[in-house]
Amino acid sequence: MHEIAKEKLNLALHCAGMVVIAGGAPGARFKSPELCRLLGIEDESADLDVDVIATRVHPEDRQAFLTHIERARSYNGKSEHEYRVLLPSGEVRWLASKGAFLQEGSGESSTRYRVIQDITKLKQSEDQIRRKNHDLSVLNEKLHRFSSMVAHDLQGPLTSILMVAEIIERAESLDEVDRSAKFIKLAVARMANFITDLLEFAKTENEGGLQKEAVSLEETIEIVKSNLKAAIAENHAQIEIQSPLPKVLGSPTQLLQLFQNLISNSLKFRSSQTPQVTVNVKENSDHWLVTIRDNGEGMDAKKSQNIFEPFQRLHSEKMDGTGLGLSICKRIVELHGGKIWVESQLGLGSAFSFTLSTD
């Protein structure tokens, strides 16, 4: 009966990933196949002691482990400790150790028993929860800033419309009403553009798995030139392709928007010179490097650091805009496994570069 109970206990401990060891006096050795398995020791009949266990304890936790053992030996109460062990395979496991003295027989002697449990999965779950909580905290902060900026940007045209509406109420001539109506029309158009860009930005933020297909950048540039035909003609702009344009894997719609946003920015923020825009593509081992360079007014390098964040407008005092165009560009590039950056000097133009994964 005693052996059956012992087998049941061992089975329960094994299922729970737990080991019970007795003793713990300095130099005491014992055998524990289950502990050998937890420590990654192949010879499950090996003699174990604190020094042997310490060799498997993670280097960063070893000193704390040894200190805990020494304190536990001189303390008759309960003790608890968590530490990592580093297996020969490189795997890291978390173990929880709980010890206590138990009276035996007539109570004249006592033995320290220690229960060791594999808590690796618990620690992994805790890490996942911490990461998710951190991600949620970051997301909440982004949403707070985003909503504040949206409210601010919508408030501008709405305030203008309200002010002009009050002027119309007091208007004494049709000419005054006509001028006010035109102003309202401009404010509404500005709001409509903002909402359109906001929806595009939200669309890219909510993209899941991107459905990729072969996209000809040559055809993409031709479509961009066709879409921007009026702006190109108005500015007498020159768009030069300096290298063969390959086919890449990606979303045709998003890549079209990416190139169109960047090229239209080059036309919008032109200098006094005739706009010249060049497109260059280089192939690297695992990505394409695309550079769109212009001779526009450029920007202060210090001010360009946050240019890809939502609602950042470096030229707000001169140009209308929502401040979402480059944020959309950044998100599209990220969805295609790349990154985007800008090199610019005030008065010397800008070079926007981005990478697109070849996979």
mmCIF file of C-alpha atoms in Angstrom:
data_model
loop_
_atom_site.group_PDB
_atom_site.id
_atom_site.type_symbol
_atom_site.label_atom_id
_atom_site.label_comp_id
_atom_site.label_asym_id
_atom_site.label_seq_id
_atom_site.Cartn_x
_atom_site.Cartn_y
_atom_site.Cartn_z
ATOM 1 C CA MET A 1 0.000 0.000 0.000
ATOM 2 C CA HIS A 2 2.863 2.314 0.823
ATOM 3 C CA GLU A 3 4.443 1.738 -2.609
ATOM 4 C CA ILE A 4 1.152 2.393 -4.402
ATOM 5 C CA ALA A 5 0.719 5.684 -2.535
ATOM 6 C CA LYS A 6 4.278 6.626 -3.376
ATOM 7 C CA GLU A 7 3.708 5.900 -7.082
ATOM 8 C CA LYS A 8 0.537 7.997 -7.050
ATOM 9 C CA LEU A 9 2.380 10.867 -5.407
ATOM 10 C CA ASN A 10 5.211 10.662 -7.933
ATOM 11 C CA LEU A 11 2.703 10.615 -10.794
ATOM 12 C CA ALA A 12 0.916 13.672 -9.409
ATOM 13 C CA LEU A 13 4.206 15.520 -8.954
ATOM 14 C CA HIS A 14 5.295 14.617 -12.482
ATOM 15 C CA CYS A 15 2.030 15.871 -13.983
ATOM 16 C CA ALA A 16 2.379 19.105 -12.042
ATOM 17 C CA GLY A 17 6.006 19.527 -13.077
ATOM 18 C CA MET A 18 7.056 19.407 -9.428
ATOM 19 C CA VAL A 19 9.899 17.761 -7.507
ATOM 20 C CA VAL A 20 10.149 17.116 -3.754
ATOM 21 C CA ILE A 21 13.588 16.749 -2.187
ATOM 22 C CA ALA A 22 14.533 16.198 1.431
ATOM 23 C CA GLY A 23 17.624 17.179 3.364
ATOM 24 C CA GLY A 24 19.625 20.208 2.386
ATOM 25 C CA ALA A 25 22.474 20.042 4.863
ATOM 26 C CA PRO A 26 25.793 21.338 3.522
ATOM 27 C CA GLY A 27 27.349 18.682 1.281
ATOM 28 C CA ALA A 28 24.251 16.474 1.331
ATOM 29 C CA ARG A 29 23.726 14.530 -1.881
ATOM 30 C CA PHE A 30 20.537 12.969 -3.186
ATOM 31 C CA LYS A 31 19.024 11.392 -6.283
ATOM 32 C CA SER A 32 16.068 12.870 -8.156
ATOM 33 C CA PRO A 33 15.342 11.812 -11.762
ATOM 34 C CA GLU A 34 12.630 14.474 -12.040
ATOM 35 C CA LEU A 35 15.003 17.248 -10.950
ATOM 36 C CA CYS A 36 17.618 15.944 -13.403
ATOM 37 C CA ARG A 37 15.061 16.321 -16.171
ATOM 38 C CA LEU A 38 14.200 19.849 -15.061
ATOM 39 C CA LEU A 39 17.897 20.775 -15.034
ATOM 40 C CA GLY A 40 18.627 19.081 -18.357
ATOM 41 C CA ILE A 41 20.975 16.509 -16.816
ATOM 42 C CA GLU A 42 20.987 13.416 -19.045
ATOM 43 C CA ASP A 43 22.101 10.959 -16.352
ATOM 44 C CA GLU A 44 18.941 10.772 -14.254
ATOM 45 C CA SER A 45 20.707 8.612 -11.656
ATOM 46 C CA ALA A 46 23.343 11.281 -10.984
ATOM 47 C CA ASP A 47 24.041 12.389 -7.426
ATOM 48 C CA LEU A 48 22.824 15.936 -6.887
ATOM 49 C CA ASP A 49 23.700 18.603 -4.380
ATOM 50 C CA VAL A 50 23.428 22.363 -4.147
ATOM 51 C CA ASP A 51 26.714 22.886 -6.013
ATOM 52 C CA VAL A 52 25.560 20.729 -8.937
ATOM 53 C CA ILE A 53 22.232 22.576 -9.119
ATOM 54 C CA ALA A 54 24.059 25.917 -8.943
ATOM 55 C CA THR A 55 26.022 25.072 -12.105
ATOM 56 C CA ARG A 56 22.724 25.024 -14.002
ATOM 57 C CA VAL A 57 21.351 28.196 -12.451
ATOM 58 C CA HIS A 58 21.421 31.128 -14.867
ATOM 59 C CA PRO A 59 24.611 33.209 -14.328
ATOM 60 C CA GLU A 60 22.540 36.313 -13.623
ATOM 61 C CA ASP A 61 20.577 34.483 -10.879
ATOM 62 C CA ARG A 62 23.344 32.283 -9.406
ATOM 63 C CA GLN A 63 24.543 34.562 -6.624
ATOM 64 C CA ALA A 64 21.000 35.260 -5.434
ATOM 65 C CA PHE A 65 20.318 31.488 -5.525
ATOM 66 C CA LEU A 66 23.354 30.659 -3.360
ATOM 67 C CA THR A 67 22.543 33.488 -0.951
ATOM 68 C CA HIS A 68 18.986 32.177 -0.591
ATOM 69 C CA ILE A 69 20.234 28.631 0.120
ATOM 70 C CA GLU A 70 22.568 29.853 2.864
ATOM 71 C CA ARG A 71 19.826 31.869 4.521
ATOM 72 C CA ALA A 72 17.357 28.995 4.277
ATOM 73 C CA ARG A 73 19.755 26.640 6.100
ATOM 74 C CA SER A 74 19.906 28.947 9.111
ATOM 75 C CA TYR A 75 16.175 29.640 9.153
ATOM 76 C CA ASN A 76 13.592 27.202 10.501
ATOM 77 C CA GLY A 77 10.637 28.837 8.827
ATOM 78 C CA LYS A 78 9.261 28.641 5.316
ATOM 79 C CA SER A 79 11.243 30.000 2.366
ATOM 80 C CA GLU A 80 10.441 30.763 -1.256
ATOM 81 C CA HIS A 81 12.627 31.633 -4.205
ATOM 82 C CA GLU A 82 12.339 31.861 -8.010
ATOM 83 C CA TYR A 83 15.273 31.536 -10.377
ATOM 84 C CA ARG A 84 16.185 30.627 -13.918
ATOM 85 C CA VAL A 85 18.211 27.606 -15.026
ATOM 86 C CA LEU A 86 20.152 27.500 -18.279
ATOM 87 C CA LEU A 87 20.080 24.114 -19.996
ATOM 88 C CA PRO A 88 22.938 22.848 -22.223
ATOM 89 C CA SER A 89 20.611 23.289 -25.212
ATOM 90 C CA GLY A 90 20.379 27.013 -24.481
ATOM 91 C CA GLU A 91 16.785 26.730 -23.247
ATOM 92 C CA VAL A 92 15.950 28.857 -20.212
ATOM 93 C CA ARG A 93 13.525 27.526 -17.608
ATOM 94 C CA TRP A 94 12.018 29.245 -14.605
ATOM 95 C CA LEU A 95 11.871 27.236 -11.356
ATOM 96 C CA ALA A 96 10.055 28.081 -8.129
ATOM 97 C CA SER A 97 11.472 26.640 -4.932
ATOM 98 C CA LYS A 98 9.528 26.454 -1.641
ATOM 99 C CA GLY A 99 11.015 24.960 1.511
ATOM 100 C CA ALA A 100 9.957 24.209 5.090
ATOM 101 C CA PHE A 101 11.007 22.111 8.131
ATOM 102 C CA LEU A 102 8.665 19.260 9.039
ATOM 103 C CA GLN A 103 8.712 17.444 12.400
ATOM 104 C CA GLU A 104 9.155 13.682 12.110
ATOM 105 C CA GLY A 105 8.475 10.779 14.489
ATOM 106 C CA SER A 106 8.102 11.920 18.075
ATOM 107 C CA GLY A 107 9.092 15.431 17.081
ATOM 108 C CA GLU A 108 12.661 15.135 18.283
ATOM 109 C CA SER A 109 14.012 15.549 14.725
ATOM 110 C CA SER A 110 12.988 17.583 11.718
ATOM 111 C CA THR A 111 13.812 17.501 8.041
ATOM 112 C CA ARG A 112 13.793 20.349 5.539
ATOM 113 C CA TYR A 113 11.694 19.520 2.533
ATOM 114 C CA ARG A 114 11.854 21.551 -0.634
ATOM 115 C CA VAL A 115 9.353 21.571 -3.475
ATOM 116 C CA ILE A 116 10.686 22.678 -6.856
ATOM 117 C CA GLN A 117 8.250 23.448 -9.676
ATOM 118 C CA ASP A 118 8.726 24.353 -13.317
ATOM 119 C CA ILE A 119 6.945 27.715 -13.748
ATOM 120 C CA THR A 120 8.311 28.540 -17.212
ATOM 121 C CA LYS A 121 4.875 28.687 -18.854
ATOM 122 C CA LEU A 122 3.577 30.880 -16.048
ATOM 123 C CA LYS A 123 6.467 33.314 -16.522
ATOM 124 C CA GLN A 124 5.935 33.335 -20.287
ATOM 125 C CA SER A 125 2.256 34.133 -19.744
ATOM 126 C CA GLU A 126 3.189 36.934 -17.335
ATOM 127 C CA ASP A 127 5.636 38.357 -19.891
ATOM 128 C CA GLN A 128 2.948 38.250 -22.582
ATOM 129 C CA ILE A 129 0.501 40.035 -20.289
ATOM 130 C CA ARG A 130 3.110 42.692 -19.464
ATOM 131 C CA ARG A 131 3.853 43.232 -23.149
ATOM 132 C CA LYS A 132 0.167 43.443 -24.017
ATOM 133 C CA ASN A 133 -0.451 45.869 -21.156
ATOM 134 C CA HIS A 134 2.457 47.990 -22.368
ATOM 135 C CA ASP A 135 1.158 47.878 -25.942
ATOM 136 C CA LEU A 136 -2.317 48.851 -24.734
ATOM 137 C CA SER A 137 -0.853 51.711 -22.711
ATOM 138 C CA VAL A 138 1.046 52.966 -25.766
ATOM 139 C CA LEU A 139 -2.068 52.560 -27.933
ATOM 140 C CA ASN A 140 -4.223 54.452 -25.442
ATOM 141 C CA GLU A 141 -1.702 57.272 -25.366
ATOM 142 C CA LYS A 142 -1.654 57.368 -29.177
ATOM 143 C CA LEU A 143 -5.458 57.395 -29.299
ATOM 144 C CA HIS A 144 -5.562 60.231 -26.764
ATOM 145 C CA ARG A 145 -3.093 62.334 -28.797
ATOM 146 C CA PHE A 146 -4.836 61.367 -32.030
ATOM 147 C CA SER A 147 -8.298 62.383 -30.800
ATOM 148 C CA SER A 148 -6.934 65.654 -29.411
ATOM 149 C CA MET A 149 -5.278 66.507 -32.719
ATOM 150 C CA VAL A 150 -8.365 65.540 -34.725
ATOM 151 C CA ALA A 151 -10.541 67.750 -32.520
ATOM 152 C CA HIS A 152 -8.082 70.627 -32.905
ATOM 153 C CA ASP A 153 -7.867 70.317 -36.689
ATOM 154 C CA LEU A 154 -11.641 70.071 -37.138
ATOM 155 C CA GLN A 155 -12.238 72.975 -34.810
ATOM 156 C CA GLY A 156 -10.413 75.394 -37.126
ATOM 157 C CA PRO A 157 -12.707 75.209 -40.175
ATOM 158 C CA LEU A 158 -15.810 74.829 -37.987
ATOM 159 C CA THR A 159 -14.948 78.025 -36.122
ATOM 160 C CA SER A 160 -14.381 79.795 -39.440
ATOM 161 C CA ILE A 161 -17.749 78.634 -40.759
ATOM 162 C CA LEU A 162 -19.477 79.806 -37.593
ATOM 163 C CA MET A 163 -17.845 83.240 -37.779
ATOM 164 C CA VAL A 164 -18.754 83.686 -41.446
ATOM 165 C CA ALA A 165 -22.311 82.516 -40.776
ATOM 166 C CA GLU A 166 -22.619 85.296 -38.210
ATOM 167 C CA ILE A 167 -21.292 87.781 -40.795
ATOM 168 C CA ILE A 168 -23.936 86.605 -43.285
ATOM 169 C CA GLU A 169 -26.641 87.173 -40.682
ATOM 170 C CA ARG A 170 -25.537 90.820 -40.420
ATOM 171 C CA ALA A 171 -24.781 91.243 -44.122
ATOM 172 C CA GLU A 172 -26.267 94.312 -45.774
ATOM 173 C CA SER A 173 -25.509 93.417 -49.400
ATOM 174 C CA LEU A 174 -25.506 90.403 -51.712
ATOM 175 C CA ASP A 175 -21.811 90.978 -52.475
ATOM 176 C CA GLU A 176 -20.979 90.532 -48.819
ATOM 177 C CA VAL A 177 -23.067 87.335 -48.712
ATOM 178 C CA ASP A 178 -21.345 86.068 -51.866
ATOM 179 C CA ARG A 179 -17.857 86.647 -50.426
ATOM 180 C CA SER A 180 -18.861 84.918 -47.198
ATOM 181 C CA ALA A 181 -20.348 81.972 -49.072
ATOM 182 C CA LYS A 182 -17.061 81.478 -50.970
ATOM 183 C CA PHE A 183 -15.174 81.517 -47.677
ATOM 184 C CA ILE A 184 -17.527 78.866 -46.260
ATOM 185 C CA LYS A 185 -17.020 76.772 -49.385
ATOM 186 C CA LEU A 186 -13.244 76.863 -48.881
ATOM 187 C CA ALA A 187 -13.591 75.919 -45.215
ATOM 188 C CA VAL A 188 -15.891 72.999 -46.065
ATOM 189 C CA ALA A 189 -13.472 71.821 -48.778
ATOM 190 C CA ARG A 190 -10.624 71.947 -46.274
ATOM 191 C CA MET A 191 -12.687 69.894 -43.825
ATOM 192 C CA ALA A 192 -13.605 67.382 -46.554
ATOM 193 C CA ASN A 193 -9.941 66.947 -47.496
ATOM 194 C CA PHE A 194 -9.072 66.425 -43.859
ATOM 195 C CA ILE A 195 -11.751 63.764 -43.413
ATOM 196 C CA THR A 196 -10.655 62.020 -46.625
ATOM 197 C CA ASP A 197 -7.027 61.871 -45.440
ATOM 198 C CA LEU A 198 -8.181 60.803 -41.995
ATOM 199 C CA LEU A 199 -10.103 57.880 -43.482
ATOM 200 C CA GLU A 200 -7.096 56.881 -45.598
ATOM 201 C CA PHE A 201 -4.876 57.020 -42.534
ATOM 202 C CA ALA A 202 -7.328 54.900 -40.515
ATOM 203 C CA LYS A 203 -7.533 52.441 -43.388
ATOM 204 C CA THR A 204 -3.759 51.871 -43.436
ATOM 205 C CA GLU A 205 -3.657 51.649 -39.623
ATOM 206 C CA ASN A 206 -6.269 48.873 -39.688
ATOM 207 C CA GLU A 207 -4.687 46.832 -42.469
ATOM 208 C CA GLY A 208 -4.148 43.228 -41.474
ATOM 209 C CA GLY A 209 -2.295 40.726 -43.616
ATOM 210 C CA LEU A 210 -1.337 42.544 -46.807
ATOM 211 C CA GLN A 211 -2.329 40.781 -50.021
ATOM 212 C CA LYS A 212 0.732 41.160 -52.217
ATOM 213 C CA GLU A 213 1.070 40.813 -55.955
ATOM 214 C CA ALA A 214 3.612 41.773 -58.583
ATOM 215 C CA VAL A 215 3.428 45.553 -59.103
ATOM 216 C CA SER A 216 5.236 47.341 -61.930
ATOM 217 C CA LEU A 217 6.757 50.539 -60.540
ATOM 218 C CA GLU A 218 7.108 51.815 -64.108
ATOM 219 C CA GLU A 219 3.347 51.577 -64.609
ATOM 220 C CA THR A 220 2.783 53.039 -61.140
ATOM 221 C CA ILE A 221 4.864 56.132 -61.959
ATOM 222 C CA GLU A 222 3.005 56.586 -65.257
ATOM 223 C CA ILE A 223 -0.326 56.531 -63.407
ATOM 224 C CA VAL A 224 1.020 59.055 -60.888
ATOM 225 C CA LYS A 225 2.136 61.365 -63.710
ATOM 226 C CA SER A 226 -1.315 61.059 -65.266
ATOM 227 C CA ASN A 227 -3.076 61.792 -61.970
ATOM 228 C CA LEU A 228 -0.822 64.805 -61.324
ATOM 229 C CA LYS A 229 -0.895 66.033 -64.936
ATOM 230 C CA ALA A 230 -2.468 69.386 -64.075
ATOM 231 C CA ALA A 231 -0.035 70.128 -61.216
ATOM 232 C CA ILE A 232 2.954 69.049 -63.324
ATOM 233 C CA ALA A 233 1.879 71.341 -66.180
ATOM 234 C CA GLU A 234 1.082 74.257 -63.864
ATOM 235 C CA ASN A 235 4.532 74.076 -62.253
ATOM 236 C CA HIS A 236 6.372 73.170 -65.498
ATOM 237 C CA ALA A 237 7.821 70.311 -63.460
ATOM 238 C CA GLN A 238 10.217 67.668 -64.750
ATOM 239 C CA ILE A 239 10.011 64.111 -63.449
ATOM 240 C CA GLU A 240 13.057 62.018 -64.364
ATOM 241 C CA ILE A 241 13.434 58.265 -63.924
ATOM 242 C CA GLN A 242 17.127 57.635 -63.291
ATOM 243 C CA SER A 243 17.144 53.842 -63.166
ATOM 244 C CA PRO A 244 15.152 50.893 -64.493
ATOM 245 C CA LEU A 245 11.980 50.482 -62.479
ATOM 246 C CA PRO A 246 11.403 46.885 -61.337
ATOM 247 C CA LYS A 247 8.356 44.902 -60.417
ATOM 248 C CA VAL A 248 7.939 44.550 -56.660
ATOM 249 C CA LEU A 249 5.658 42.550 -54.411
ATOM 250 C CA GLY A 250 2.997 44.708 -52.820
ATOM 251 C CA SER A 251 -0.415 46.316 -52.949
ATOM 252 C CA PRO A 252 -0.953 48.226 -56.249
ATOM 253 C CA THR A 253 -3.323 50.722 -54.618
ATOM 254 C CA GLN A 254 -1.099 51.462 -51.650
ATOM 255 C CA LEU A 255 2.109 51.739 -53.667
ATOM 256 C CA LEU A 256 0.357 54.143 -56.040
ATOM 257 C CA GLN A 257 -0.685 56.284 -53.079
ATOM 258 C CA LEU A 258 2.849 56.151 -51.655
ATOM 259 C CA PHE A 259 4.518 57.437 -54.840
ATOM 260 C CA GLN A 260 1.748 59.952 -55.518
ATOM 261 C CA ASN A 261 1.948 61.450 -52.022
ATOM 262 C CA LEU A 262 5.724 61.879 -52.201
ATOM 263 C CA ILE A 263 5.821 63.289 -55.748
ATOM 264 C CA SER A 264 2.891 65.644 -55.121
ATOM 265 C CA ASN A 265 4.718 66.936 -52.027
ATOM 266 C CA SER A 266 7.730 67.728 -54.222
ATOM 267 C CA LEU A 267 5.477 69.828 -56.451
ATOM 268 C CA LYS A 268 3.607 71.437 -53.581
ATOM 269 C CA PHE A 269 6.676 72.521 -51.635
ATOM 270 C CA ARG A 270 8.661 73.779 -54.592
ATOM 271 C CA SER A 271 11.240 76.518 -54.464
ATOM 272 C CA SER A 272 11.511 79.434 -56.884
ATOM 273 C CA GLN A 273 13.253 77.083 -59.332
ATOM 274 C CA THR A 274 11.462 74.910 -61.851
ATOM 275 C CA PRO A 275 10.594 71.698 -59.951
ATOM 276 C CA GLN A 276 12.830 68.769 -60.805
ATOM 277 C CA VAL A 277 11.947 65.388 -59.327
ATOM 278 C CA THR A 278 14.077 62.268 -59.783
ATOM 279 C CA VAL A 279 13.176 58.658 -58.999
ATOM 280 C CA ASN A 280 15.928 56.111 -58.409
ATOM 281 C CA VAL A 281 15.679 52.431 -57.438
ATOM 282 C CA LYS A 282 18.543 50.204 -56.290
ATOM 283 C CA GLU A 283 18.393 46.479 -55.580
ATOM 284 C CA ASN A 284 19.968 45.130 -52.393
ATOM 285 C CA SER A 285 20.185 41.598 -51.046
ATOM 286 C CA ASP A 286 16.782 41.559 -49.356
ATOM 287 C CA HIS A 287 15.093 44.826 -50.339
ATOM 288 C CA TRP A 288 14.646 47.552 -52.926
ATOM 289 C CA LEU A 289 15.873 51.043 -52.047
ATOM 290 C CA VAL A 290 13.735 53.792 -53.610
ATOM 291 C CA THR A 291 14.763 57.462 -53.486
ATOM 292 C CA ILE A 292 12.601 60.375 -54.632
ATOM 293 C CA ARG A 293 14.675 63.566 -54.719
ATOM 294 C CA ASP A 294 13.597 67.133 -55.483
ATOM 295 C CA ASN A 295 15.062 70.635 -55.667
ATOM 296 C CA GLY A 296 12.310 72.157 -53.555
ATOM 297 C CA GLU A 297 12.527 74.441 -50.554
ATOM 298 C CA GLY A 298 13.671 71.629 -48.266
ATOM 299 C CA MET A 299 13.379 71.735 -44.493
ATOM 300 C CA ASP A 300 15.390 72.178 -41.348
ATOM 301 C CA ALA A 301 16.929 68.788 -40.508
ATOM 302 C CA LYS A 302 16.008 69.202 -36.829
ATOM 303 C CA LYS A 303 12.373 69.865 -37.670
ATOM 304 C CA SER A 304 12.180 66.874 -40.019
ATOM 305 C CA GLN A 305 12.643 64.288 -37.251
ATOM 306 C CA ASN A 306 8.898 64.011 -36.535
ATOM 307 C CA ILE A 307 7.671 64.675 -40.035
ATOM 308 C CA PHE A 308 6.159 61.193 -40.390
ATOM 309 C CA GLU A 309 4.015 61.553 -37.264
ATOM 310 C CA PRO A 310 0.300 62.351 -37.755
ATOM 311 C CA PHE A 311 -0.700 66.014 -38.100
ATOM 312 C CA GLN A 312 2.894 67.309 -38.352
ATOM 313 C CA ARG A 313 2.902 70.278 -40.750
ATOM 314 C CA LEU A 314 6.186 72.102 -41.255
ATOM 315 C CA HIS A 315 4.652 74.567 -43.692
ATOM 316 C CA SER A 316 1.301 75.184 -42.015
ATOM 317 C CA GLU A 317 1.755 78.909 -42.163
ATOM 318 C CA LYS A 318 2.159 78.801 -45.965
ATOM 319 C CA MET A 319 0.281 75.761 -47.245
ATOM 320 C CA ASP A 320 -3.015 74.055 -46.602
ATOM 321 C CA GLY A 321 -2.709 70.428 -45.618
ATOM 322 C CA THR A 322 -3.869 67.842 -43.131
ATOM 323 C CA GLY A 323 -0.459 66.676 -41.946
ATOM 324 C CA LEU A 324 -1.425 63.051 -42.656
ATOM 325 C CA GLY A 325 0.166 62.458 -46.062
ATOM 326 C CA LEU A 326 3.582 61.379 -44.827
ATOM 327 C CA SER A 327 2.045 59.390 -41.958
ATOM 328 C CA ILE A 328 0.137 57.414 -44.575
ATOM 329 C CA CYS A 329 3.389 56.932 -46.514
ATOM 330 C CA LYS A 330 5.147 55.610 -43.428
ATOM 331 C CA ARG A 331 2.374 53.139 -42.663
ATOM 332 C CA ILE A 332 2.280 51.863 -46.260
ATOM 333 C CA VAL A 333 6.050 51.305 -46.238
ATOM 334 C CA GLU A 334 5.838 49.472 -42.897
ATOM 335 C CA LEU A 335 3.082 47.219 -44.249
ATOM 336 C CA HIS A 336 5.471 46.328 -47.070
ATOM 337 C CA GLY A 337 8.214 45.351 -44.623
ATOM 338 C CA GLY A 338 10.309 48.493 -45.085
ATOM 339 C CA LYS A 339 11.232 51.786 -43.477
ATOM 340 C CA ILE A 340 11.183 55.401 -44.695
ATOM 341 C CA TRP A 341 13.334 58.435 -43.921
ATOM 342 C CA VAL A 342 14.189 61.864 -45.294
ATOM 343 C CA GLU A 343 17.414 63.758 -45.873
ATOM 344 C CA SER A 344 16.915 67.460 -46.354
ATOM 345 C CA GLN A 345 18.448 70.889 -45.979
ATOM 346 C CA LEU A 346 16.597 74.162 -45.980
ATOM 347 C CA GLY A 347 16.761 75.666 -49.469
ATOM 348 C CA LEU A 348 18.475 72.604 -50.980
ATOM 349 C CA GLY A 349 15.602 70.229 -51.530
ATOM 350 C CA SER A 350 14.690 66.881 -49.990
ATOM 351 C CA ALA A 351 15.377 63.214 -50.656
ATOM 352 C CA PHE A 352 12.785 60.763 -49.387
ATOM 353 C CA SER A 353 14.080 57.193 -49.310
ATOM 354 C CA PHE A 354 12.256 54.017 -48.426
ATOM 355 C CA THR A 355 12.818 50.289 -48.648
ATOM 356 C CA LEU A 356 10.478 47.609 -49.940
ATOM 357 C CA SER A 357 11.011 43.978 -49.028
ATOM 358 C CA THR A 358 11.832 41.629 -51.898
ATOM 359 C CA ASP A 359 9.856 38.830 -50.182
#
